[in-house]
Short mmCIF file of C-alpha atoms and ligand atoms in Angstrom, two decimals:
data_model
loop_
_atom_site.label_atom_id
_atom_site.label_comp_id
_atom_site.label_asym_id
_atom_site.label_seq_id
_atom_site.Cartn_x
_atom_site.Cartn_y
_atom_site.Cartn_z
CA MET V 1 -0.28 -0.25 0.40
CA ILE V 2 1.44 3.61 -1.47
CA LYS V 3 0.72 6.05 0.89
CA ASN V 4 2.56 9.15 2.00
CA HIS V 5 1.80 10.63 5.76
CA SER V 6 3.51 13.56 5.48
CA ILE V 7 2.00 14.32 2.75
CA ALA V 8 -1.27 13.19 4.50
CA GLY V 9 -0.69 15.67 7.26
CA LEU V 10 -0.53 18.97 5.18
CA ALA V 11 -3.64 17.65 3.33
CA LEU V 12 -5.18 18.09 6.52
CA CYS V 13 -3.98 21.81 7.02
CA ALA V 14 -5.07 22.31 3.49
CA THR V 15 -8.53 21.21 4.13
CA LEU V 16 -8.68 23.14 7.70
CA LEU V 17 -7.34 26.13 5.99
CA GLY V 18 -10.13 25.59 3.06
CA ALA V 19 -10.61 25.84 -0.73
CA GLY V 20 -7.77 27.46 -1.73
CA ALA V 21 -5.35 25.96 0.05
CA THR V 22 -4.99 22.73 -1.98
CA SER V 23 -1.57 24.07 -3.12
CA ALA V 24 -0.05 22.01 0.25
CA PHE V 25 -0.88 18.88 -2.01
CA ALA V 26 2.62 17.38 -3.75
CA ALA V 27 1.99 18.60 -7.60
CA ASP V 28 1.30 15.57 -8.89
CA GLU V 29 -1.66 14.18 -6.65
CA THR V 30 -5.00 14.27 -8.09
CA LEU V 31 -8.23 13.07 -6.95
CA ARG V 32 -7.02 10.21 -10.30
CA SER V 33 -3.46 9.43 -8.87
CA LEU V 34 -5.26 9.07 -5.11
CA ALA V 35 -7.91 6.85 -6.92
CA GLU V 36 -5.97 4.67 -8.11
CA LYS V 37 -3.42 3.77 -5.12
CA ASN V 38 -7.00 3.18 -3.91
CA ASN V 39 -8.17 1.04 -6.71
CA ILE V 40 -11.25 3.20 -7.35
CA TYR V 41 -12.94 4.65 -10.09
CA ILE V 42 -13.27 8.03 -9.42
CA GLY V 43 -15.15 10.17 -12.15
CA ALA V 44 -17.89 13.06 -13.49
CA ILE V 45 -19.90 13.24 -16.47
CA LEU V 46 -18.26 15.13 -19.35
CA ASN V 47 -20.67 17.75 -19.61
CA SER V 48 -23.34 18.34 -23.16
CA GLN V 49 -21.22 21.51 -23.56
CA TRP V 50 -17.82 19.81 -23.69
CA PHE V 51 -19.41 18.40 -26.96
CA SER V 52 -20.09 21.25 -28.53
CA GLY V 53 -17.29 23.41 -27.32
CA GLN V 54 -17.95 25.54 -25.45
CA LEU V 55 -16.66 25.15 -22.56
CA PRO V 56 -13.23 26.73 -21.60
CA GLY V 57 -10.04 24.86 -21.96
CA ASN V 58 -9.13 24.41 -18.28
CA TYR V 59 -12.25 22.26 -18.27
CA GLU V 60 -11.00 19.39 -19.89
CA GLN V 61 -7.45 19.72 -18.63
CA ILE V 62 -8.84 19.04 -15.16
CA HIS V 63 -11.00 16.50 -16.33
CA LYS V 64 -8.38 14.45 -18.01
CA THR V 65 -6.11 15.16 -14.59
CA GLN V 66 -8.61 14.74 -11.82
CA PHE V 67 -11.00 11.01 -13.51
CA ASN V 68 -10.73 7.88 -14.43
CA ILE V 69 -14.33 7.40 -15.46
CA VAL V 70 -16.74 9.13 -17.49
CA VAL V 71 -20.25 9.31 -18.67
CA ALA V 72 -21.88 11.80 -21.12
CA GLU V 73 -24.54 14.22 -19.78
CA ASN V 74 -27.35 13.03 -22.45
CA GLU V 75 -25.13 11.79 -25.55
CA MET V 76 -25.34 8.09 -25.37
CA LYS V 77 -29.77 8.26 -24.97
CA PHE V 78 -32.13 6.58 -26.89
CA ASP V 79 -33.05 10.58 -27.82
CA ALA V 80 -29.63 11.46 -29.24
CA THR V 81 -28.44 8.00 -30.82
CA GLU V 82 -31.45 7.22 -32.20
CA PRO V 83 -33.67 10.61 -33.09
CA SER V 84 -35.29 9.03 -35.56
CA GLU V 85 -36.26 5.15 -36.02
CA GLY V 86 -33.14 3.35 -37.20
CA GLN V 87 -31.25 6.55 -38.27
CA PHE V 88 -28.38 6.36 -35.51
CA ASN V 89 -26.34 8.85 -34.73
CA TYR V 90 -22.93 8.25 -32.46
CA ASN V 91 -20.43 10.89 -33.58
CA ASN V 92 -21.44 12.34 -29.74
CA GLY V 93 -20.70 9.39 -28.22
CA ASP V 94 -17.71 8.38 -30.55
CA LYS V 95 -15.87 11.79 -29.61
CA MET V 96 -16.14 10.84 -25.62
CA VAL V 97 -15.38 7.57 -26.42
CA LYS V 98 -11.68 8.22 -28.53
CA TYR V 99 -11.92 11.20 -25.56
CA ALA V 100 -11.79 8.47 -23.24
CA LYS V 101 -8.98 5.80 -24.61
CA ALA V 102 -6.21 8.63 -25.11
CA ASN V 103 -6.45 9.30 -21.75
CA GLY V 104 -7.12 5.94 -19.94
CA MET V 105 -10.45 6.41 -18.35
CA ARG V 106 -12.66 3.73 -18.30
CA VAL V 107 -16.51 4.48 -20.04
CA ARG V 108 -19.84 4.06 -18.75
CA GLY V 109 -22.97 4.28 -21.27
CA HIS V 110 -25.82 6.06 -20.12
CA ALA V 111 -28.61 4.89 -20.54
CA LEU V 112 -30.53 2.39 -23.28
CA ALA V 113 -34.13 1.42 -21.32
CA TRP V 114 -35.51 5.00 -19.64
CA HIS V 115 -39.14 6.30 -19.40
CA SER V 116 -37.02 9.87 -19.86
CA GLN V 117 -35.34 11.67 -23.23
CA VAL V 118 -36.94 8.95 -25.53
CA PRO V 119 -37.97 10.68 -29.46
CA GLY V 120 -41.73 11.73 -29.67
CA TRP V 121 -41.79 8.83 -32.81
CA VAL V 122 -41.63 6.42 -30.19
CA SER V 123 -44.88 6.34 -28.84
CA GLN V 124 -46.22 8.63 -31.78
CA LYS V 125 -45.84 5.79 -34.37
CA TYR V 126 -45.97 2.71 -31.99
CA GLY V 127 -47.84 3.98 -28.71
CA LYS V 128 -49.08 1.65 -26.55
CA ASN V 129 -47.79 -1.95 -29.32
CA LYS V 130 -46.50 -4.58 -27.29
CA LYS V 131 -44.97 -5.73 -30.15
CA GLU V 132 -43.53 -2.97 -32.17
CA LEU V 133 -43.03 -1.68 -29.19
CA LEU V 134 -40.82 -4.51 -27.80
CA ARG V 135 -39.03 -4.60 -31.89
CA VAL V 136 -38.24 -1.44 -31.14
CA LEU V 137 -36.95 -1.53 -27.94
CA LYS V 138 -34.44 -4.42 -28.93
CA ASN V 139 -33.22 -3.19 -32.23
CA HIS V 140 -32.09 0.00 -30.11
CA ILE V 141 -30.15 -1.87 -27.63
CA GLU V 142 -28.84 -4.02 -29.99
CA LYS V 143 -27.56 -1.32 -32.57
CA VAL V 144 -26.28 0.68 -30.03
CA VAL V 145 -23.63 -1.55 -27.46
CA GLY V 146 -22.97 -3.26 -30.91
CA HIS V 147 -21.67 -0.09 -32.01
CA TRP V 148 -19.70 0.01 -29.37
CA LYS V 149 -19.29 -3.50 -28.28
CA GLY V 150 -15.67 -3.52 -26.21
CA GLN V 151 -15.43 0.36 -25.76
CA ILE V 152 -18.05 0.34 -23.34
CA ASP V 153 -17.12 -1.00 -20.32
CA GLU V 154 -20.39 -0.55 -18.42
CA TRP V 155 -23.97 -0.18 -19.48
CA ASP V 156 -27.08 1.89 -17.64
CA VAL V 157 -29.74 -0.62 -19.38
CA VAL V 158 -32.47 0.17 -17.35
CA ASN V 159 -32.77 3.79 -15.71
CA GLU V 160 -35.38 5.17 -13.38
CA ALA V 161 -37.48 2.02 -13.75
CA ILE V 162 -39.31 2.01 -10.27
CA SER V 163 -41.51 4.88 -9.10
CA ASN V 164 -40.95 6.97 -6.23
CA ASN V 165 -44.08 6.93 -3.72
CA GLU V 166 -44.42 3.89 -3.09
CA PRO V 167 -42.57 0.30 -4.18
CA GLN V 168 -43.92 -0.65 -7.32
CA TRP V 169 -42.59 -0.60 -11.13
CA ARG V 170 -43.28 3.30 -12.55
CA THR V 171 -46.13 3.23 -14.66
CA TYR V 172 -45.31 6.80 -16.72
CA SER V 173 -43.12 4.80 -18.74
CA VAL V 174 -43.49 4.40 -22.34
CA TRP V 175 -41.87 1.15 -22.28
CA TYR V 176 -43.46 -0.23 -18.76
CA GLU V 177 -46.91 1.29 -20.10
CA GLY V 178 -46.29 -0.22 -23.42
CA ILE V 179 -44.57 -3.74 -22.41
CA GLY V 180 -44.85 -4.36 -18.88
CA PRO V 181 -41.95 -4.90 -16.59
CA GLU V 182 -40.75 -7.31 -18.71
CA PHE V 183 -38.96 -4.81 -20.35
CA ILE V 184 -37.03 -4.51 -17.91
CA ASP V 185 -35.75 -8.56 -17.78
CA SER V 186 -35.72 -8.44 -21.73
CA ALA V 187 -32.88 -5.40 -21.95
CA PHE V 188 -30.86 -7.24 -20.01
CA VAL V 189 -30.62 -10.15 -22.30
CA TRP V 190 -30.13 -8.59 -25.36
CA ALA V 191 -27.65 -6.17 -23.93
CA HIS V 192 -25.97 -9.50 -23.19
CA ALA V 193 -26.36 -11.04 -25.78
CA VAL V 194 -24.47 -7.87 -27.81
CA ASP V 195 -21.55 -7.09 -25.56
CA PRO V 196 -20.69 -10.45 -22.96
CA ASP V 197 -17.92 -8.33 -21.65
CA ALA V 198 -19.88 -5.55 -20.45
CA GLU V 199 -21.03 -4.50 -16.55
CA LEU V 200 -24.67 -4.12 -17.07
CA CYS V 201 -26.19 -1.96 -14.32
CA TYR V 202 -29.81 -1.10 -13.44
CA ASN V 203 -29.57 2.53 -12.25
CA ASP V 204 -31.43 4.96 -9.82
CA TYR V 205 -32.73 7.54 -7.69
CA ASN V 206 -33.07 7.73 -3.57
CA LEU V 207 -31.87 4.44 -3.12
CA GLU V 208 -30.35 6.13 -0.46
CA GLN V 209 -33.36 6.05 2.03
CA GLY V 210 -33.04 2.85 3.64
CA ILE V 211 -33.89 -0.74 2.63
CA ASN V 212 -36.76 -1.60 3.94
CA PRO V 213 -39.69 -3.20 1.17
CA LYS V 214 -41.28 0.07 1.74
CA ALA V 215 -38.73 1.93 0.07
CA LYS V 216 -37.30 1.95 -3.09
CA ALA V 217 -34.01 0.09 -2.12
CA GLY V 218 -35.82 -2.85 -0.50
CA PHE V 219 -37.86 -2.95 -3.50
CA LEU V 220 -35.09 -2.93 -5.72
CA LEU V 221 -33.22 -5.57 -4.03
CA GLU V 222 -36.22 -7.59 -4.28
CA GLN V 223 -36.41 -7.51 -7.90
CA VAL V 224 -32.02 -8.31 -7.93
CA LYS V 225 -32.52 -11.28 -6.08
CA ARG V 226 -35.65 -12.56 -8.70
CA TRP V 227 -33.16 -11.49 -11.89
CA VAL V 228 -30.10 -13.02 -10.32
CA ALA V 229 -31.80 -16.15 -9.46
CA ASN V 230 -33.52 -16.30 -13.00
CA GLY V 231 -30.03 -15.36 -14.55
CA ILE V 232 -31.07 -12.31 -15.71
CA PRO V 233 -27.18 -10.79 -16.83
CA ILE V 234 -27.06 -7.61 -14.32
CA HIS V 235 -23.99 -6.99 -12.87
CA CYS V 236 -24.17 -3.77 -11.46
CA VAL V 237 -26.59 -0.85 -9.30
CA GLY V 238 -25.88 2.11 -10.40
CA SER V 239 -27.09 4.43 -6.96
CA GLN V 240 -27.71 7.84 -8.98
CA THR V 241 -27.31 9.52 -5.61
CA HIS V 242 -28.57 12.86 -6.46
CA VAL V 243 -28.86 14.57 -2.94
CA GLU V 244 -29.35 17.98 -0.95
CA ASP V 245 -28.09 19.05 1.97
CA THR V 246 -28.76 17.97 5.22
CA THR V 247 -29.69 21.23 7.00
CA THR V 248 -31.54 23.17 3.70
CA ASP V 249 -34.09 20.20 3.03
CA LYS V 250 -35.97 19.64 6.14
CA HIS V 251 -37.50 16.61 4.44
CA PHE V 252 -34.76 15.38 3.33
CA ILE V 253 -34.63 11.31 4.29
CA GLY V 254 -31.16 9.97 2.71
CA SER V 255 -28.12 8.88 4.21
CA PRO V 256 -25.25 6.97 3.45
CA ASP V 257 -25.46 4.78 6.02
CA SER V 258 -28.80 3.42 3.92
CA LEU V 259 -26.74 3.45 1.05
CA ARG V 260 -24.01 1.49 2.63
CA SER V 261 -26.83 -0.93 3.88
CA LEU V 262 -27.66 -1.71 0.03
CA ALA V 263 -23.92 -1.84 -0.53
CA LYS V 264 -23.76 -4.89 1.45
CA GLU V 265 -27.46 -6.99 0.66
CA LEU V 266 -26.13 -6.22 -3.09
CA ALA V 267 -22.28 -7.89 -1.74
CA LYS V 268 -24.50 -11.22 -0.88
CA LEU V 269 -25.89 -11.20 -4.41
CA ASN V 270 -22.17 -10.94 -5.86
CA ILE V 271 -23.65 -7.88 -7.12
CA LYS V 272 -21.87 -4.07 -7.08
CA LEU V 273 -22.86 -0.57 -5.99
CA LYS V 274 -21.37 2.54 -8.06
CA ILE V 275 -22.66 6.24 -6.97
CA THR V 276 -22.86 7.27 -10.74
CA GLU V 277 -24.53 11.07 -10.20
CA LEU V 278 -23.16 11.88 -7.35
CA ASP V 279 -24.35 15.68 -6.36
CA ILE V 280 -25.09 17.29 -2.98
CA GLY V 281 -27.46 20.43 -3.95
CA PHE V 282 -27.84 23.00 -1.76
CA LYS V 283 -32.11 25.03 -2.76
CA SER V 284 -31.80 27.90 -4.76
CA GLY V 285 -31.79 31.24 -3.08
CA ILE V 286 -30.27 30.61 -0.26
CA ASN V 287 -27.17 32.34 0.74
CA VAL V 288 -24.24 28.89 1.22
CA SER V 289 -22.39 30.11 3.87
CA LYS V 290 -18.04 28.64 4.09
CA SER V 291 -18.92 26.16 6.81
CA ASP V 292 -22.71 25.06 4.69
CA LEU V 293 -19.13 24.36 2.31
CA GLU V 294 -17.21 22.84 4.52
CA ARG V 295 -20.21 20.34 6.12
CA GLN V 296 -21.55 19.49 2.07
CA GLY V 297 -17.51 17.73 1.99
CA LYS V 298 -18.27 16.33 4.96
CA THR V 299 -21.64 14.73 2.93
CA PHE V 300 -19.69 13.75 0.02
CA ARG V 301 -16.45 11.83 2.60
CA GLU V 302 -19.35 9.84 3.69
CA TYR V 303 -20.37 8.61 0.29
CA LEU V 304 -16.94 8.32 -0.79
CA ASP V 305 -15.81 5.93 2.40
CA ILE V 306 -18.52 3.50 1.07
CA VAL V 307 -16.76 3.12 -2.26
CA LEU V 308 -13.07 2.93 -0.41
CA GLU V 309 -14.50 0.27 2.73
CA GLU V 310 -16.94 -2.23 1.12
CA PRO V 311 -15.52 -4.04 -1.31
CA ASN V 312 -18.14 -4.86 -4.02
CA ALA V 313 -18.48 -0.32 -4.63
CA ASP V 314 -15.95 0.93 -6.85
CA THR V 315 -17.38 3.73 -8.60
CA TYR V 316 -17.59 7.11 -7.34
CA LEU V 317 -19.19 9.42 -9.56
CA ILE V 318 -20.41 13.30 -9.70
CA TRP V 319 -23.11 14.25 -12.05
CA GLY V 320 -20.57 17.72 -13.33
CA VAL V 321 -17.90 19.31 -12.83
CA SER V 322 -18.51 23.02 -11.81
CA ASP V 323 -21.19 24.45 -10.23
CA LYS V 324 -21.78 26.72 -13.62
CA TRP V 325 -22.50 23.85 -15.45
CA SER V 326 -24.83 21.63 -13.34
CA TRP V 327 -27.98 19.95 -14.24
CA LEU V 328 -29.27 21.28 -10.79
CA SER V 329 -30.71 24.53 -11.81
CA GLY V 330 -33.34 23.22 -12.78
CA LEU V 331 -34.41 21.33 -9.94
CA ASN V 332 -35.00 24.86 -8.03
CA ARG V 333 -30.86 23.48 -6.31
CA GLN V 334 -27.45 24.73 -6.54
CA LYS V 335 -23.12 24.37 -5.25
CA GLY V 336 -24.05 20.72 -5.29
CA LEU V 337 -20.50 20.10 -7.43
CA ILE V 338 -16.71 19.90 -6.08
CA TYR V 339 -15.68 23.33 -8.55
CA ASP V 340 -17.09 26.44 -7.97
CA ASP V 341 -18.13 28.81 -10.70
CA ASN V 342 -14.32 29.54 -11.68
CA LEU V 343 -13.29 25.66 -12.08
CA ASN V 344 -11.71 26.51 -8.80
CA PRO V 345 -11.72 23.48 -6.25
CA LYS V 346 -14.63 24.00 -3.10
CA PRO V 347 -13.65 22.47 -0.02
CA ALA V 348 -15.80 18.90 -0.87
CA PHE V 349 -12.59 18.81 -3.39
CA ASP V 350 -10.08 19.02 -0.67
CA SER V 351 -12.59 16.54 2.01
CA ILE V 352 -12.24 13.71 -0.73
CA MET V 353 -8.71 14.60 -1.51
CA VAL V 354 -7.76 13.77 2.02
CA ARG V 355 -9.93 10.92 2.24
CA LEU V 356 -8.51 9.73 -0.85
CA GLN V 357 -4.62 10.94 1.27
CA THR V 358 -5.06 8.92 4.46
CA TYR V 359 -7.75 5.88 3.40
CA GLU V 360 -5.97 3.02 5.40
CA PRO V 361 -7.69 -0.46 4.23
CA PRO V 362 -8.12 -2.67 7.00
CA LYS V 363 -5.71 -5.35 7.07
CA ASP V 364 -7.13 -8.52 5.84
CA THR V 365 -5.77 -12.12 6.61
CA SER V 366 -7.02 -14.17 4.11
CA SER V 367 -4.28 -14.45 1.23
CA ALA V 368 -3.86 -16.47 -1.87
CA ASP V 369 -0.63 -18.66 -1.53
CA SER V 370 1.05 -16.60 -4.58
CA CYS V 371 0.50 -12.92 -4.93
CA GLU V 372 2.94 -10.83 -7.23
CA ALA V 373 5.87 -10.17 -6.07
CA ASP V 374 4.92 -6.44 -6.07
CA SER V 375 1.27 -6.28 -4.32
CA CYS V 376 2.61 -9.29 -1.47
CA GLY V 377 2.08 -7.77 1.75
CA ASP V 378 -1.39 -6.31 1.25
CA SER V 379 -3.70 -8.95 0.37
CA THR V 380 -6.86 -6.34 0.48
CA ASN V 381 -5.19 -4.13 -2.31
CA VAL V 382 -4.15 -6.78 -3.75
CA ILE V 383 -7.49 -7.96 -4.32
CA ARG V 384 -9.33 -4.78 -5.16
CA THR V 385 -5.81 -3.88 -7.58
CA PHE V 386 -6.72 -6.75 -9.32
CA THR V 387 -9.95 -6.05 -10.17
CA VAL V 388 -10.68 -2.73 -10.93
CA ARG V 389 -6.72 -2.21 -13.24
CA ALA V 390 -6.39 -5.10 -15.19
CA GLY V 391 -8.65 -4.78 -18.17
CA ILE V 392 -10.45 -7.99 -16.48
CA SER V 393 -13.96 -8.28 -15.11
CA MET V 394 -15.92 -11.16 -13.86
CA HIS V 395 -18.87 -13.00 -12.69
CA LEU V 396 -20.01 -15.59 -11.16
CA ALA V 397 -23.53 -17.03 -11.49
CA GLY V 398 -23.40 -20.21 -9.19
CA ARG V 399 -20.14 -22.89 -9.82
CA THR V 400 -20.65 -20.71 -13.70
CA LEU V 401 -17.72 -18.29 -14.08
CA SER V 402 -17.89 -15.69 -16.73
CA ILE V 403 -14.73 -13.43 -17.69
CA ALA V 404 -14.66 -10.65 -19.86
CA GLY V 405 -10.89 -9.11 -21.48
CA VAL V 406 -8.90 -12.21 -21.96
CA THR V 407 -8.41 -14.04 -24.58
CA ALA V 408 -7.31 -17.60 -22.98
CA ALA V 409 -6.43 -17.09 -19.35
CA LYS V 410 -5.56 -19.23 -16.51
CA VAL V 411 -7.91 -19.45 -14.37
CA GLU V 412 -7.22 -20.57 -10.20
CA VAL V 413 -8.87 -20.51 -7.03
CA PHE V 414 -7.74 -20.76 -3.28
CA ASP V 415 -8.57 -21.58 -0.18
CA MET V 416 -8.88 -18.82 2.22
CA GLN V 417 -6.02 -20.73 3.38
CA GLY V 418 -4.26 -19.89 0.30
CA ARG V 419 -4.47 -24.05 -0.84
CA PRO V 420 -5.31 -24.02 -4.78
CA VAL V 421 -8.94 -25.98 -4.96
CA PHE V 422 -9.08 -25.50 -8.90
CA ASN V 423 -7.29 -24.38 -11.91
CA ALA V 424 -8.05 -24.16 -15.05
CA ARG V 425 -5.96 -22.81 -19.04
CA ASN V 426 -6.97 -21.30 -21.80
CA VAL V 427 -10.27 -20.26 -20.55
CA LYS V 428 -12.41 -17.84 -23.09
CA GLY V 429 -15.90 -16.43 -21.97
CA SER V 430 -16.36 -19.24 -19.37
CA VAL V 431 -15.76 -22.29 -17.08
CA GLU V 432 -17.55 -24.49 -14.32
CA LEU V 433 -15.84 -24.40 -11.30
CA LYS V 434 -15.68 -28.06 -11.08
CA ASN V 435 -15.55 -30.11 -7.56
CA VAL V 436 -14.99 -26.39 -5.95
CA SER V 437 -17.42 -26.92 -2.31
CA GLU V 438 -19.72 -23.97 -1.35
CA GLY V 439 -17.77 -21.33 0.95
CA LEU V 440 -15.46 -18.16 0.48
CA TYR V 441 -12.39 -18.10 -1.84
CA VAL V 442 -10.22 -16.08 -3.83
CA ILE V 443 -10.12 -16.62 -7.28
CA ARG V 444 -7.11 -15.30 -9.94
CA ILE V 445 -7.72 -15.07 -13.61
CA GLN V 446 -4.34 -14.45 -15.39
CA GLU V 447 -3.13 -13.30 -18.58
CA GLY V 448 0.39 -12.39 -19.72
CA THR V 449 0.36 -9.81 -17.24
CA LYS V 450 -3.17 -8.94 -17.01
CA SER V 451 -4.49 -10.35 -13.64
CA LEU V 452 -7.47 -10.36 -11.48
CA MET V 453 -7.68 -11.32 -7.82
CA GLN V 454 -10.73 -11.31 -6.07
CA LYS V 455 -12.47 -13.17 -3.73
CA ILE V 456 -15.98 -15.15 -4.41
CA THR V 457 -18.18 -16.75 -2.79
CA ILE V 458 -19.50 -19.89 -4.24
CA LYS V 459 -22.99 -21.14 -2.75
C1 LIG J 501 -29.87 14.95 -16.72
C2 LIG J 501 -28.67 16.01 -17.60
O1 LIG J 501 -28.30 16.43 -16.39
C3 LIG J 501 -29.70 17.10 -18.00
O2 LIG J 501 -28.32 18.14 -19.32
C4 LIG J 501 -31.10 16.59 -18.92
O3 LIG J 501 -31.69 17.67 -19.11
C5 LIG J 501 -31.86 15.87 -18.36
O4 LIG J 501 -31.08 14.42 -17.79
N1 LIG J 501 -30.83 11.39 -14.31
C6 LIG J 501 -29.85 10.96 -14.75
C7 LIG J 501 -29.54 11.65 -15.70
O5 LIG J 501 -30.22 9.59 -15.13
O6 LIG J 501 -29.94 11.39 -17.25
C8 LIG J 501 -30.22 13.04 -16.06
O7 LIG J 501 -28.98 13.80 -16.62
C9 LIG J 501 -29.71 13.16 -14.45
C10 LIG J 501 -31.16 12.42 -13.42
#
């Protein structure tokens, strides 16, 4: 584990001094470099204005230095990619994929099946015609996922399909009204068939409001259990986490603790939790003081802690860079991001930076017998390093292991004492972990210098 404690000390001072003091950080320390040391992804959207060249040069400079995962604010949505039936427009999406590749960033695709930003032709032409709507959605998913096959690491396959008020599906949706809830299961199956290597997520908001059956996340958990039991190819839940600062919204009922509970429940199902659209806004019109901004920074840090501490959480993505370009104004909220109107870092930036600097993963006593020379010593770190960095991803359903990002890999499974219990060579696609009894193990997937290592549970 590489950590520079003297710099961390300076960083703490920097926070106490406020946003302007971030120069106390070593020149080469960025959110990105520290996130990479902690084996997580940290990101921000590319705002729509970036695609039309309307942003100042330092926006992109900040974006690519500070972040290692990217998503388009609007440019991969249905209305952007298929504005008229069968006429696909990939230009802006291609531009982002190229940018991500040039800067070594992971790419999220957002979003395939959503009730919003669906072009008018869908309902005008097909109304509630189930057969036609199934055809339209399937074709859209196949074309869009197919176009970026192998270039988009993870997709929001279904976005915001749950109602806000009571735990049930959202009925106000062209897909739900015309097809019924089965559009959801189908969307995952279609996306997986086209790009089996992509991680597929269900994404929604208000998931930080508890996991009891009356809360949105409680309802979602029941669906995830069903999807997993039925073999629907879902790998992650995206929590948008558009929340308000605690003291300006008296109705605020969400909390980082609730979201952490969701992460823990998802871990039992071998599903990841990703924070995908974070912003922590204040009500419009109020005067936001320095101490308000500091409290906001604390909340940003509390959400980051979930991603640092929960083994099945790997992504911390903010819905914007600067308060100047944020969708929150349309929501009667303000100042929800980590850079101010002039692209200067706010206390929230410092708070995240300090946390990334000072975070010490808990010592993990489990180990596989043969960790790589440069990464032995802290097995938690080893496991997560390989999970997110190597370009390899895996999914386990029962004893069927599916692997993406390799052509002919070596797969080894070790028990928690580090004894080998399974190995196979030249694995591509999937392999049965035969004769491995129920329990907790460490798996290692290797191809050349690429290696992924993580804990698995065989049930
Ligand atoms: C928002 C964009 O930021 C806006 O520019 C657009 O006008 C509306 O959509 N949940 C989502 C995102 O999944 O796609 C939304 O993005 C914000 C809420």
